[in-house]
Coordinates of C-alpha atoms in Angstrom, one line a residue:
M10 CA 117.1 99.4 77.8
A11 CA 120.0 98.5 79.2
P12 CA 123.5 100.1 76.4
S13 CA 124.5 97.3 74.6
K14 CA 127.8 98.3 75.6
R15 CA 128.0 98.8 79.1
K16 CA 130.2 99.3 81.7
H17 CA 131.2 97.8 85.5
A18 CA 131.3 101.6 87.7
E19 CA 134.6 101.7 89.1
L20 CA 133.8 104.4 91.5
A21 CA 130.9 106.5 92.6
T22 CA 131.0 109.8 94.2
P23 CA 129.5 113.6 95.1
P24 CA 129.7 115.1 92.0
S25 CA 133.1 116.7 91.2
S26 CA 135.7 114.4 93.0
E27 CA 137.7 112.2 91.4
P28 CA 137.7 108.4 92.5
P29 CA 140.6 106.3 92.4
P30 CA 140.9 103.2 91.0
T31 CA 139.4 99.5 91.8
N32 CA 139.5 96.3 90.8
G33 CA 135.6 96.2 89.8
V34 CA 135.8 93.1 92.7
G35 CA 132.6 92.1 94.9
P36 CA 130.1 91.7 96.5
I37 CA 131.3 94.6 99.0
D38 CA 130.3 94.6 102.7
V39 CA 127.6 97.4 104.6
P40 CA 128.2 98.3 107.5
F41 CA 124.4 99.8 107.8
S42 CA 121.2 98.0 107.9
I43 CA 117.6 98.9 108.0
E44 CA 115.0 97.7 110.0
Y45 CA 111.6 98.0 109.7
L46 CA 108.8 99.5 111.8
P47 CA 104.6 97.9 112.7
H48 CA 103.9 101.7 112.6
V49 CA 104.7 105.5 111.9
G50 CA 106.2 106.4 115.8
A51 CA 107.1 102.8 116.5
E52 CA 110.1 102.3 118.6
P53 CA 112.2 99.2 117.9
K54 CA 112.7 96.1 119.8
T55 CA 114.3 96.7 122.9
K56 CA 118.1 94.9 122.2
K57 CA 118.9 92.5 125.4
R58 CA 121.8 90.0 126.2
K59 CA 121.6 87.8 129.4
G60 CA 118.7 89.3 130.1
K61 CA 119.8 93.4 130.4
A62 CA 119.1 95.8 127.5
V63 CA 121.7 96.5 125.7
A64 CA 122.8 99.9 123.7
D65 CA 120.8 99.9 120.7
D66 CA 123.0 102.4 117.9
H67 CA 119.9 103.6 115.9
T68 CA 117.6 106.4 113.8
I69 CA 115.3 108.3 114.9
G70 CA 112.4 106.2 113.8
K71 CA 112.2 107.9 109.5
V72 CA 109.2 107.3 106.2
E73 CA 109.5 106.9 103.1
P74 CA 106.4 106.9 101.2
D75 CA 105.1 103.9 100.2
T76 CA 105.8 102.6 96.7
V77 CA 103.4 99.5 97.2
E78 CA 100.9 101.3 99.0
E79 CA 99.8 104.9 97.3
G80 CA 99.3 107.5 100.4
K81 CA 100.6 105.2 102.9
E82 CA 104.7 105.9 103.8
V83 CA 106.7 102.5 105.7
A84 CA 108.0 103.2 108.8
Y85 CA 112.2 101.9 109.5
V86 CA 115.8 102.1 111.1
I87 CA 118.5 102.5 110.4
R88 CA 122.5 100.7 112.4
P89 CA 124.7 102.3 113.2
G90 CA 122.5 105.6 112.7
S91 CA 125.1 107.8 114.7
N92 CA 127.5 106.8 111.9
W93 CA 124.8 107.4 109.4
D94 CA 123.4 110.7 110.4
A95 CA 127.5 111.8 110.6
M96 CA 127.4 111.3 107.3
K97 CA 126.4 113.8 104.3
K98 CA 123.8 114.4 102.8
Y99 CA 124.3 114.7 98.6
K100 CA 121.4 115.3 95.8
N101 CA 123.2 113.2 93.3
F102 CA 126.5 111.4 93.2
V103 CA 129.3 110.0 89.8
V104 CA 130.1 106.6 88.3
T105 CA 132.3 106.9 85.6
D106 CA 132.1 110.5 84.5
E107 CA 128.2 109.5 84.6
Q108 CA 125.7 111.7 86.4
F109 CA 122.9 109.8 88.8
G110 CA 120.3 111.1 91.0
V111 CA 118.5 110.6 93.6
N112 CA 115.6 108.8 91.8
D113 CA 116.9 107.6 89.3
H114 CA 116.9 103.3 88.2
I115 CA 120.5 101.8 88.4
Y116 CA 121.3 98.6 87.7
I117 CA 124.1 97.3 91.1
N118 CA 126.2 94.9 90.0
H119 CA 125.5 91.6 92.0
E120 CA 127.6 88.4 89.6
N121 CA 131.3 90.1 90.4
I122 CA 131.6 91.1 86.3
E123 CA 135.0 93.1 85.8
Q124 CA 135.2 96.4 85.4
G125 CA 135.3 97.4 81.9
A126 CA 133.7 94.1 80.9
I127 CA 130.8 93.9 78.0
V128 CA 127.3 93.6 79.0
D129 CA 124.5 93.1 75.8
T130 CA 120.7 93.9 76.2
E131 CA 120.1 89.9 77.0
D132 CA 122.3 90.1 79.6
E133 CA 120.6 92.4 81.5
R134 CA 119.2 90.4 84.5
K135 CA 122.8 89.5 85.5
F136 CA 121.8 93.0 87.2
W137 CA 119.1 94.0 90.6
V138 CA 117.4 96.6 89.4
A139 CA 116.9 99.5 92.4
R140 CA 115.4 103.1 92.3
V141 CA 117.9 106.1 94.5
L142 CA 116.0 107.7 97.9
E143 CA 118.7 108.9 98.9
V144 CA 122.1 110.1 98.8
R145 CA 125.5 109.6 101.9
A146 CA 129.0 110.2 102.1
S147 CA 131.3 110.4 104.2
D148 CA 134.4 111.2 101.9
P149 CA 134.7 109.2 98.0
T150 CA 135.7 106.5 98.7
H151 CA 132.7 105.9 101.1
V152 CA 129.0 107.4 99.5
Y153 CA 126.6 104.9 99.7
L154 CA 122.8 104.5 99.0
R155 CA 119.2 103.6 100.4
V156 CA 117.1 101.7 97.5
Y157 CA 114.5 100.2 96.5
W158 CA 114.5 96.9 95.1
L159 CA 112.7 96.4 92.2
Y160 CA 112.4 92.3 91.4
W161 CA 112.9 90.2 88.3
P162 CA 109.2 88.2 87.6
D163 CA 111.4 84.9 88.6
E164 CA 112.7 86.6 91.9
L165 CA 109.8 86.9 94.0
P166 CA 107.7 84.1 95.6
G167 CA 106.1 81.3 93.7
G168 CA 108.5 82.9 90.2
R169 CA 107.9 84.4 87.2
R170 CA 103.3 84.6 86.1
D171 CA 102.3 84.2 82.7
Y172 CA 102.0 87.8 82.0
H173 CA 105.1 88.6 83.2
G174 CA 106.5 90.1 80.3
K175 CA 110.8 89.7 79.0
S176 CA 111.5 93.4 80.0
E177 CA 109.0 93.0 82.8
L178 CA 109.6 94.5 86.5
V179 CA 108.2 94.8 90.1
V180 CA 107.9 97.7 91.4
S181 CA 108.5 96.9 95.4
N182 CA 108.7 99.0 99.0
H183 CA 111.8 95.8 99.9
M184 CA 114.8 98.5 101.8
E185 CA 118.4 98.3 102.0
I186 CA 121.3 100.2 101.3
V187 CA 124.1 99.5 99.0
D188 CA 127.4 100.8 98.0
A189 CA 127.5 103.2 95.4
M190 CA 130.6 100.8 94.1
T191 CA 128.9 98.8 93.1
V192 CA 126.5 100.8 90.3
A193 CA 126.0 100.2 87.1
G194 CA 125.0 102.1 84.6
R195 CA 121.3 103.6 84.9
A196 CA 118.0 101.4 84.0
D197 CA 115.2 103.1 82.1
V198 CA 112.4 102.3 83.8
V199 CA 108.6 103.3 82.3
H200 CA 105.2 103.5 84.8
W201 CA 103.8 100.9 81.5
T202 CA 99.4 101.8 82.6
E203 CA 98.0 99.1 80.3
K204 CA 96.9 101.2 78.2
D205 CA 95.3 100.0 74.3
E206 CA 97.7 102.5 72.4
E207 CA 100.3 101.7 75.0
E208 CA 103.1 99.9 73.1
M209 CA 105.9 98.2 75.6
K210 CA 109.0 99.1 74.3
G211 CA 112.5 98.3 77.5
L212 CA 111.9 98.0 81.0
Y213 CA 108.8 98.6 82.6
W214 CA 106.5 98.1 85.8
R215 CA 102.9 97.3 86.0
Q216 CA 102.4 95.4 89.0
T217 CA 104.4 95.5 93.1
F218 CA 104.9 93.8 95.2
N219 CA 105.2 94.2 99.1
F220 CA 108.3 93.4 100.9
V221 CA 105.9 93.0 104.3
T222 CA 103.2 91.1 103.8
Q223 CA 104.8 89.2 100.4
K224 CA 101.8 90.3 98.9
L225 CA 101.8 90.7 94.8
S226 CA 99.5 93.8 93.9
L227 CA 96.5 92.0 91.2
N228 CA 95.1 95.8 90.2
M229 CA 96.0 95.1 86.8
R230 CA 93.2 95.4 83.7
R231 CA 91.6 91.6 83.3
Q232 CA 90.7 90.9 79.7
C233 CA 89.4 87.8 77.6
V234 CA 86.7 86.0 78.5
C235 CA 89.3 84.2 81.1
S236 CA 89.3 87.0 82.8
G237 CA 93.0 87.0 83.1
F238 CA 96.2 88.8 82.8
T239 CA 97.8 90.8 79.7
N240 CA 101.4 89.6 78.7
P241 CA 102.4 91.9 76.2
D242 CA 105.2 89.8 73.9
K243 CA 102.0 87.9 73.3
L244 CA 99.6 89.0 70.2
L245 CA 96.0 90.5 72.0
V246 CA 93.5 89.8 69.5
K247 CA 90.6 92.7 69.5
C248 CA 86.6 91.4 68.3
A249 CA 85.5 94.5 66.0
N250 CA 82.6 93.3 66.3
S251 CA 80.8 96.9 67.8
E252 CA 78.5 95.5 70.0
C253 CA 81.3 93.6 71.1
G254 CA 84.1 94.6 71.0
R255 CA 86.0 92.8 73.4
W256 CA 90.3 92.2 73.5
L257 CA 90.6 88.1 73.7
H258 CA 94.3 86.1 74.2
E259 CA 96.0 84.8 71.6
D260 CA 96.7 81.0 73.0
C261 CA 92.3 81.5 74.4
I262 CA 91.7 81.5 70.8
R263 CA 94.0 79.1 69.5
E264 CA 93.0 76.8 73.2
D265 CA 88.8 77.3 71.2
A266 CA 89.4 76.1 68.0
L267 CA 91.7 72.8 69.3
R268 CA 89.1 71.8 71.8
R269 CA 86.3 72.5 69.1
T270 CA 88.5 70.5 67.2
Y271 CA 88.6 68.2 68.8
V272 CA 84.5 67.5 69.5
R273 CA 84.3 68.2 66.0
L274 CA 86.4 65.3 65.0
V275 CA 87.2 62.7 67.9
G276 CA 83.9 63.5 70.3
E277 CA 82.5 65.3 73.5
I278 CA 85.0 66.0 76.4
S279 CA 84.4 65.3 79.3
E280 CA 83.5 67.9 81.9
D281 CA 85.6 65.5 84.5
D282 CA 88.9 66.6 82.2
P283 CA 91.0 68.8 85.0
S284 CA 92.6 70.2 81.9
T285 CA 89.4 71.5 81.1
E286 CA 89.4 74.3 83.5
T287 CA 89.8 77.8 82.8
K288 CA 93.0 79.0 83.6
K289 CA 93.1 82.0 85.5
N290 CA 96.7 83.7 86.0
G291 CA 95.9 86.0 89.2
R292 CA 96.9 83.8 91.4
K293 CA 98.2 85.1 95.1
S294 CA 101.0 85.6 95.1
G295 CA 103.4 84.0 98.4
T296 CA 101.7 81.0 98.8
P297 CA 102.9 77.7 96.7
K298 CA 102.5 76.9 93.7
K299 CA 99.5 73.8 92.2
P300 CA 100.9 70.6 89.9
A301 CA 100.8 72.2 86.9
P302 CA 97.1 70.2 85.6
P303 CA 97.7 67.5 82.8
P304 CA 97.6 69.1 79.1
P305 CA 94.4 68.9 77.5
V306 CA 93.0 65.9 75.4
W307 CA 94.5 67.2 72.6
K308 CA 97.9 67.8 72.7
G309 CA 99.8 65.4 71.0
K310 CA 96.3 65.4 68.8
F311 CA 95.4 68.5 66.7
E312 CA 97.9 71.8 66.7
A313 CA 97.0 75.4 66.1
K314 CA 99.0 78.5 64.2
L315 CA 98.1 82.0 63.3
K316 CA 98.6 82.6 60.2
S317 CA 99.2 86.0 59.0
K318 CA 96.2 87.7 56.5
E319 CA 96.5 88.2 53.2
E320 CA 93.8 91.0 52.8
E321 CA 93.2 93.9 55.7
D322 CA 89.9 93.0 55.7
S323 CA 89.6 89.5 55.2
A324 CA 88.6 87.8 59.1
S325 CA 91.5 86.0 60.3
K326 CA 92.5 82.7 60.1
L327 CA 94.3 79.7 62.0
T328 CA 96.6 76.9 60.9
I329 CA 94.8 73.4 62.1
T330 CA 97.7 69.9 61.6
D331 CA 96.0 66.9 62.5
V332 CA 98.9 65.3 64.0
R333 CA 97.4 61.8 64.5
E334 CA 98.2 60.4 61.5
E335 CA 101.5 59.6 60.4
E336 CA 101.1 62.0 57.0
P337 CA 98.9 65.6 59.6
K338 CA 96.4 67.2 56.8
S339 CA 96.3 71.0 57.7
W340 CA 93.4 73.1 57.1
E341 CA 92.5 76.5 57.4
E342 CA 90.2 78.1 59.5
D343 CA 88.3 81.5 60.9
M344 CA 89.4 83.0 63.9
L345 CA 86.3 83.1 66.0
C346 CA 85.6 85.9 69.2
L347 CA 85.6 84.0 72.5
A348 CA 82.2 85.9 73.5
C349 CA 80.4 87.2 70.8
H350 CA 81.4 83.7 68.2
E351 CA 81.6 86.1 64.9
P352 CA 84.0 85.8 62.8
L353 CA 87.6 88.3 64.0
Q354 CA 88.8 90.6 61.4

């Protein structure tokens, strides 16, 4: 996670250079731009003015390993190329006595947070997150970083999905050049491989976003009978039945119990009821969100809450509450596996 107290950068410089003072104002204009090429070896489109080609100061086509598609490369050019190539290349840079290097993850200030402002861990989204690919500088006051952006899920086309955790980031191949003066601190980011025994603490990523095609990867681990992805901030329950062993979403267990309660106490649910459709959260990115389905028929009539186990070998319980009457009535029921229908321990 981000440090509990973090000061805005004064200035980023090559190692051993003394940074002059700054007021921490922004945003800072960067005199460089990046253009993606359709493939490795391709040439950028010739710029024309009134039908005539004009001089185009760009770097020779460059490539960078693609963070989205393993084994592939992103082809690009930088403008103005002569200015970029004239700058010296560095492996490291320094921000207020803290050294950063290529491949480090960093916070980028984009809300004009003043120098010395205290930012707690709940305010991480006041910063962008990036991975450093290259460091170049012409002098201590002109230091530039070529970076790949990591997205907060809220920044994605279509917004945050149900499976995205509070501390989750999405790796992208969106490349840009930023001024090192905007660096606000180090971001500790790890790759979550979604193994059963892993417990995520701090910032992590498991999904990628292709900036060129505007598509999210969907090759994450699917769980439960709903075949949906898992939000690590929510409970995942494993069936103890040796012949089953399925991992189940707490929300799915709760909704199944409410559905069974409704059928038992109220009556059958019409198969045409759209609220009974199985919810899957693997929607393709870049597509408009469909209108939200109506709430389930039991909403406002019954509620369910997971009850902590009193004994290790006892069955897990749900507290069901009938809220239809003025005085709600509650009772306990076993949590059932959605696959083998045995009580969950």
